[in-house]
XYZ file of C-alpha atoms in Angstrom:
410
model
C -14.493 -46.769 -25.033
C -13.246 -43.547 -23.344
C -15.834 -40.961 -22.378
C -16.080 -38.006 -24.732
C -16.024 -34.347 -23.778
C -17.498 -31.324 -25.487
C -15.034 -28.701 -26.736
C -15.764 -25.204 -28.054
C -13.558 -24.403 -31.023
C -12.636 -21.596 -33.409
C -10.934 -22.664 -36.622
C -9.865 -21.460 -40.032
C -9.659 -23.412 -43.290
C -7.173 -23.252 -46.165
C -9.181 -20.467 -47.842
C -9.117 -18.269 -44.754
C -12.752 -18.888 -43.827
C -13.321 -18.890 -40.077
C -15.827 -21.032 -38.247
C -16.736 -21.928 -34.690
C -18.793 -24.567 -32.946
C -18.537 -27.579 -30.670
C -16.910 -30.958 -31.182
C -17.058 -34.204 -29.205
C -13.710 -35.889 -28.478
C -12.004 -37.836 -25.658
C -9.381 -35.107 -25.108
C -7.945 -31.898 -26.556
C -5.381 -33.686 -28.750
C -8.100 -35.843 -30.321
C -10.284 -32.786 -30.936
C -7.380 -31.014 -32.643
C -6.718 -34.086 -34.812
C -10.400 -34.295 -35.826
C -10.426 -30.642 -36.874
C -7.200 -31.014 -38.863
C -8.608 -34.080 -40.617
C -11.495 -31.888 -41.786
C -9.029 -29.398 -43.266
C -9.459 -26.849 -40.471
C -6.713 -25.286 -38.362
C -7.854 -24.810 -34.731
C -7.100 -21.331 -33.417
C -9.014 -21.729 -30.164
C -10.051 -24.849 -28.246
C -11.523 -24.892 -24.735
C -13.489 -27.430 -22.734
C -17.151 -26.381 -22.705
C -18.060 -24.613 -19.458
C -14.463 -24.459 -18.265
C -11.100 -23.048 -19.234
C -9.648 -19.601 -19.354
C -12.863 -18.019 -20.558
C -14.368 -18.377 -17.076
C -11.836 -16.198 -15.332
C -13.502 -13.787 -12.902
C -13.587 -10.187 -14.111
C -12.711 -7.551 -11.542
C -14.566 -4.231 -11.853
C -12.355 -1.267 -12.644
C -9.708 -3.248 -14.526
C -11.504 -3.453 -17.872
C -8.972 -1.322 -19.784
C -6.000 -3.511 -18.933
C -4.814 -6.457 -21.010
C -5.624 -9.509 -18.922
C -3.260 -12.445 -18.650
C -6.043 -14.629 -20.024
C -6.193 -12.542 -23.236
C -2.423 -12.808 -23.694
C -2.549 -16.586 -23.111
C -5.280 -17.018 -25.735
C -3.387 -14.739 -28.159
C -0.145 -16.710 -27.726
C -1.898 -20.087 -28.074
C -3.705 -19.073 -31.261
C -0.578 -17.420 -32.687
C 1.458 -20.582 -31.987
C -1.179 -22.822 -33.592
C -1.335 -20.737 -36.762
C 2.431 -20.351 -37.214
C 3.060 -24.070 -36.580
C 0.522 -24.909 -39.309
C 2.554 -22.913 -41.852
C 0.477 -19.740 -41.908
C 2.466 -16.551 -42.516
C 3.027 -14.020 -39.748
C 1.056 -11.304 -41.533
C -1.949 -13.506 -42.135
C -1.847 -14.822 -38.582
C -1.668 -11.299 -37.168
C -4.549 -10.152 -39.377
C -6.768 -12.978 -38.094
C -5.750 -12.349 -34.482
C -6.450 -8.631 -34.839
C -9.926 -9.309 -36.179
C -11.011 -11.800 -33.533
C -9.393 -10.239 -30.438
C -11.978 -8.471 -28.275
C -9.636 -6.704 -25.799
C -9.270 -3.163 -27.188
C -5.659 -2.434 -26.068
C -4.446 -5.815 -27.360
C -6.351 -5.382 -30.627
C -4.738 -1.988 -31.208
C -1.261 -3.333 -30.400
C -1.681 -6.297 -32.781
C -2.776 -3.926 -35.565
C 0.317 -1.758 -35.116
C 2.603 -4.807 -34.898
C 1.100 -6.132 -38.157
C 1.721 -2.766 -39.831
C 5.367 -2.757 -38.680
C 5.932 -6.357 -39.807
C 4.364 -5.578 -43.200
C 6.832 -2.697 -43.548
C 9.752 -5.077 -42.992
C 10.226 -4.849 -39.230
C 10.949 -7.817 -36.985
C 8.169 -9.316 -34.897
C 9.989 -8.956 -31.572
C 11.115 -5.394 -32.353
C 7.544 -4.459 -33.247
C 6.183 -6.060 -30.070
C 8.827 -4.266 -27.977
C 7.219 -0.945 -28.953
C 4.177 -2.051 -26.958
C 5.825 -3.181 -23.732
C 2.723 -2.144 -21.756
C 0.773 -4.834 -23.610
C 3.341 -7.565 -24.269
C 5.449 -8.683 -21.252
C 9.241 -8.589 -21.486
C 9.293 -12.360 -21.136
C 7.196 -12.751 -24.283
C 9.289 -10.241 -26.248
C 12.581 -11.877 -25.227
C 11.361 -15.362 -26.147
C 10.005 -14.183 -29.517
C 13.362 -12.510 -30.220
C 15.194 -15.744 -29.372
C 12.750 -17.699 -31.533
C 13.412 -15.385 -34.463
C 17.169 -15.746 -34.021
C 17.023 -19.548 -33.804
C 14.394 -19.981 -36.523
C 11.917 -21.615 -34.105
C 9.351 -18.901 -33.492
C 6.498 -21.429 -33.457
C 8.214 -23.330 -30.613
C 8.821 -20.083 -28.714
C 5.165 -19.073 -29.065
C 4.054 -22.540 -27.932
C 6.153 -22.277 -24.774
C 4.932 -18.725 -24.154
C 1.336 -19.975 -24.363
C 2.004 -22.825 -21.931
C 3.718 -20.456 -19.492
C 0.904 -17.896 -19.598
C -1.746 -20.591 -19.200
C -0.005 -22.014 -16.143
C 0.413 -18.546 -14.665
C -3.280 -17.843 -15.295
C -4.246 -21.087 -13.566
C -2.033 -20.259 -10.561
C -3.517 -16.790 -10.242
C -6.993 -18.275 -10.478
C -6.240 -20.589 -7.568
C -4.910 -17.731 -5.455
C -7.990 -15.641 -6.246
C -10.175 -18.610 -5.388
C -8.473 -18.958 -2.006
C -9.056 -15.271 -1.245
C -12.617 -15.028 -2.572
C -14.320 -16.492 0.505
C -12.657 -14.227 3.115
C -13.217 -11.192 0.863
C -16.944 -11.967 0.596
C -17.283 -12.588 4.343
C -15.448 -9.369 5.213
C -17.555 -7.398 2.762
C -20.760 -8.871 4.177
C -19.558 -8.125 7.735
C -18.952 -4.447 6.927
C -22.359 -4.175 5.249
C -23.998 -5.787 8.286
C -22.217 -3.407 10.693
C -23.331 -0.408 8.616
C -26.913 -1.730 8.513
C -27.038 -2.201 12.293
C -25.641 1.282 12.928
C -28.003 2.954 10.467
C -31.279 1.097 11.128
C -31.125 -0.852 14.413
C -29.176 1.338 16.835
C -31.487 4.401 16.414
C -34.472 2.243 17.462
C -32.686 1.104 20.597
C -31.518 4.680 21.278
C -35.114 5.946 21.293
C -36.142 3.133 23.598
C -33.279 3.879 26.005
C -34.282 7.571 26.124
C -37.843 6.703 27.083
C -36.725 4.321 29.832
C -34.084 6.684 31.216
C -30.796 5.777 32.809
C -27.179 6.280 31.803
C -25.848 4.215 28.874
C -22.772 2.010 29.396
C -19.634 3.097 27.516
C -19.803 0.356 24.810
C -23.447 1.164 24.049
C -22.723 4.910 24.028
C -19.932 4.235 21.502
C -22.407 2.477 19.170
C -24.945 5.299 19.564
C -22.284 7.940 18.770
C -21.102 5.948 15.735
C -24.714 5.643 14.529
C -25.310 9.399 14.827
C -22.159 10.178 12.819
C -22.587 7.546 10.096
C -23.777 10.238 7.655
C -20.293 11.716 7.393
C -18.052 8.991 8.852
C -19.185 6.394 6.273
C -18.392 8.501 3.160
C -15.137 9.647 4.800
C -14.004 6.048 5.402
C -14.946 5.050 1.831
C -13.147 8.090 0.429
C -10.021 7.399 2.458
C -10.147 3.749 1.405
C -10.374 4.523 -2.324
C -7.854 7.362 -2.047
C -5.411 5.196 -0.126
C -5.737 2.389 -2.681
C -5.139 4.803 -5.575
C -2.111 6.365 -3.851
C -0.727 2.909 -3.008
C -0.994 1.699 -6.608
C 0.554 4.906 -7.917
C 3.454 4.619 -5.476
C 3.911 0.937 -6.393
C 4.258 1.868 -10.061
C 6.538 4.848 -9.448
C 8.991 3.719 -6.757
C 11.153 0.597 -6.867
C 12.235 1.190 -3.253
C 8.602 1.248 -2.123
C 7.872 -1.965 -4.068
C 10.872 -3.604 -2.412
C 9.689 -2.675 1.093
C 6.132 -3.832 0.369
C 7.300 -7.179 -1.041
C 9.612 -7.718 1.924
C 6.665 -7.197 4.272
C 4.476 -9.542 2.198
C 7.055 -12.334 2.388
C 7.188 -12.013 6.209
C 3.418 -12.290 6.656
C 2.588 -15.317 8.848
C -0.079 -16.939 6.649
C 0.295 -15.466 3.174
C 4.095 -15.054 3.196
C 4.961 -18.735 2.513
C 2.339 -18.889 -0.236
C 3.686 -15.752 -1.945
C 7.250 -17.105 -1.675
C 6.241 -20.370 -3.368
C 4.404 -18.464 -6.086
C 7.488 -16.284 -6.708
C 9.746 -19.375 -6.876
C 7.380 -21.010 -9.362
C 7.432 -17.968 -11.658
C 11.184 -17.479 -11.312
C 12.005 -21.112 -12.171
C 9.460 -21.365 -14.980
C 10.422 -18.104 -16.660
C 14.194 -18.587 -16.365
C 13.913 -22.150 -17.671
C 11.847 -21.005 -20.662
C 14.253 -18.204 -21.538
C 17.316 -20.458 -21.374
C 15.536 -23.241 -23.265
C 14.854 -21.059 -26.325
C 18.421 -19.732 -26.401
C 18.215 -16.384 -24.595
C 21.718 -15.476 -23.270
C 22.133 -15.992 -19.523
C 22.749 -12.310 -18.701
C 19.691 -11.178 -20.648
C 17.606 -13.998 -19.161
C 18.530 -12.925 -15.624
C 17.589 -9.335 -16.433
C 14.219 -10.320 -17.884
C 13.273 -12.885 -15.241
C 13.803 -10.396 -12.424
C 11.058 -8.177 -13.835
C 8.613 -10.978 -14.681
C 8.238 -12.662 -11.291
C 6.201 -9.790 -9.868
C 8.444 -9.624 -6.802
C 10.885 -6.776 -6.298
C 12.974 -8.824 -3.827
C 13.818 -11.277 -6.620
C 14.350 -8.410 -9.074
C 16.989 -6.850 -6.777
C 18.563 -10.272 -6.224
C 18.836 -10.831 -9.983
C 20.851 -7.643 -10.407
C 23.373 -8.921 -7.863
C 23.361 -12.382 -9.480
C 24.068 -10.788 -12.868
C 27.120 -9.009 -11.488
C 28.385 -12.221 -9.856
C 27.857 -14.326 -13.005
C 29.555 -11.637 -15.089
C 32.627 -12.095 -12.864
C 32.699 -15.795 -13.747
C 30.939 -17.286 -10.702
C 28.261 -19.988 -11.079
C 24.633 -18.880 -10.849
C 23.935 -21.304 -8.000
C 26.667 -19.709 -5.860
C 25.261 -16.242 -6.467
C 21.730 -17.357 -5.555
C 22.922 -18.712 -2.194
C 23.699 -15.144 -1.107
C 19.971 -14.347 -1.088
C 17.712 -15.889 1.544
C 14.611 -15.817 -0.638
C 15.949 -18.767 -2.659
C 15.514 -22.082 -0.771
C 18.401 -24.532 -0.628
C 16.486 -26.968 -2.841
C 16.354 -24.402 -5.659
C 20.066 -23.625 -5.527
C 20.955 -27.326 -5.298
C 18.838 -28.166 -8.363
C 20.382 -25.302 -10.333
C 23.866 -26.436 -9.290
C 23.119 -29.953 -10.563
C 21.823 -28.439 -13.792
C 24.998 -26.415 -14.230
C 27.146 -29.512 -13.695
C 25.101 -31.673 -16.088
C 24.419 -29.000 -18.717
C 20.644 -29.371 -18.213
C 19.853 -26.245 -16.257
C 16.612 -25.451 -18.132
C 15.275 -28.971 -17.488
C 16.144 -28.677 -13.789
C 14.388 -25.312 -13.598
C 11.285 -26.859 -15.170
C 11.299 -29.553 -12.472
C 11.623 -26.905 -9.775
C 8.714 -24.963 -11.297
C 6.544 -28.090 -11.412
C 7.355 -28.760 -7.758
C 6.376 -25.253 -6.682
C 3.233 -25.350 -8.819
C 2.090 -28.334 -6.761
C 3.166 -26.581 -3.561
C 1.075 -23.529 -4.488
C -1.935 -25.772 -5.180
C -1.643 -27.435 -1.781
C -0.966 -24.143 0.026
C -4.007 -22.498 -1.587
C -6.245 -25.397 -0.552
C -4.854 -25.346 3.001
C -5.312 -21.593 3.179
C -8.949 -21.874 2.135
C -9.585 -24.617 4.683
C -7.911 -22.621 7.471
C -9.524 -19.272 6.686
C -13.141 -20.481 6.631
C -13.443 -21.284 10.369
C -11.428 -18.184 11.270
C -13.811 -15.953 9.306
C -16.823 -17.629 10.932
C -15.334 -16.901 14.384
C -14.561 -13.289 13.413
C -18.064 -12.711 12.087
C -19.629 -14.363 15.143
C -17.495 -12.211 17.445
C -18.547 -9.010 15.677
C -22.241 -9.920 15.766
C -22.086 -11.096 19.373
C -20.251 -7.967 20.519
C -22.808 -5.669 18.912
C -25.720 -7.604 20.431
C -24.126 -7.461 23.887
C -23.495 -3.716 23.535
C -27.140 -3.130 22.628
C -28.508 -5.198 25.506
C -26.124 -3.970 28.253
C -28.439 -1.051 29.199
C -31.246 -3.544 29.843
C -29.498 -4.751 32.965
C -29.074 -1.186 34.281
C -32.689 -0.342 33.466
C -33.896 -3.538 35.204
C -31.924 -2.688 38.323
C -33.382 0.855 38.360
C -36.924 -0.513 38.066
C -36.344 -2.971 40.939
C -34.838 -0.225 43.125
C -37.722 2.122 42.481
């Protein structure tokens, strides 16, 4: 008998009554079947202790709509529409149970527009800061083809995979970030508390301090204003960088070009961009979005300005009657494997399926690259931290040799 797992669920019955709790089942499909057999429609199902609900929250970003919230919204919306629930009723339930304030407000306004006779995609397009262009385009295609539940299902799967990929990247960067933070705190502690003690001792013993030790003493004396200045410049620089990123496409392009050339992180970022490009383009084409519109949308949803610029050139080439694969070969960011797979898809009429295979391949590549990055960074960070600590200790003890020689001479 297969081992059972515990799932947390939120559900709604035929009378609109909501309930939540836990259920034991071998897998998610079995848990969903058990809930349906009880006359309940699952609108949220996660493995206890795991899943999207455990995503790390970053201070300072609380007012933004997180990818996790959008993934949960899309999954619940897809589940309710596929069970036959009307759009208005589904939106009312989602509005009530959504905790993210910006998303809650957007859902309320979308529900009001839909109730007044507006289309779902047109209503969502009014809130493009909340709902990504990819989601809006797929909902519009789903409305046109009469398969909105399928479009929402694919949106949910795409957002969940993107959330998982981002989680792995964050996980790979968490350890070096913690070590660097601890190293800076340690340096500040030594300069503030330890160096003054040694400075007083050196004064009593006399003698001239070596240059490295004198540098530490000078840094310790000026920590009162240097520390706040460095923190202020750091926060100010970060704010200015983010503002420039949002305002200037040329600046984003230059930054992304530099990122892709980085020796360690560049290959990982390239694989992540290829995964998003293939996944998003495949999804858009699969639900019936026209090629030209799909190319326009996918350029803005990969999070990489290099690909966005490339897509504009690809659009112009495709508009002139050239195959997409030929246009992609003019841009070095796309590996030969990607263009070959797309060319085979164009010849066989299965381009969306080929793009899905490419996305699956790069998802695995990102997983392996993130694990390798974590394994490689750990010893490097240990060496860096050891070098910093050792250098400071040597600087503090250098005067001892001079003082010893003076004592012997006298």
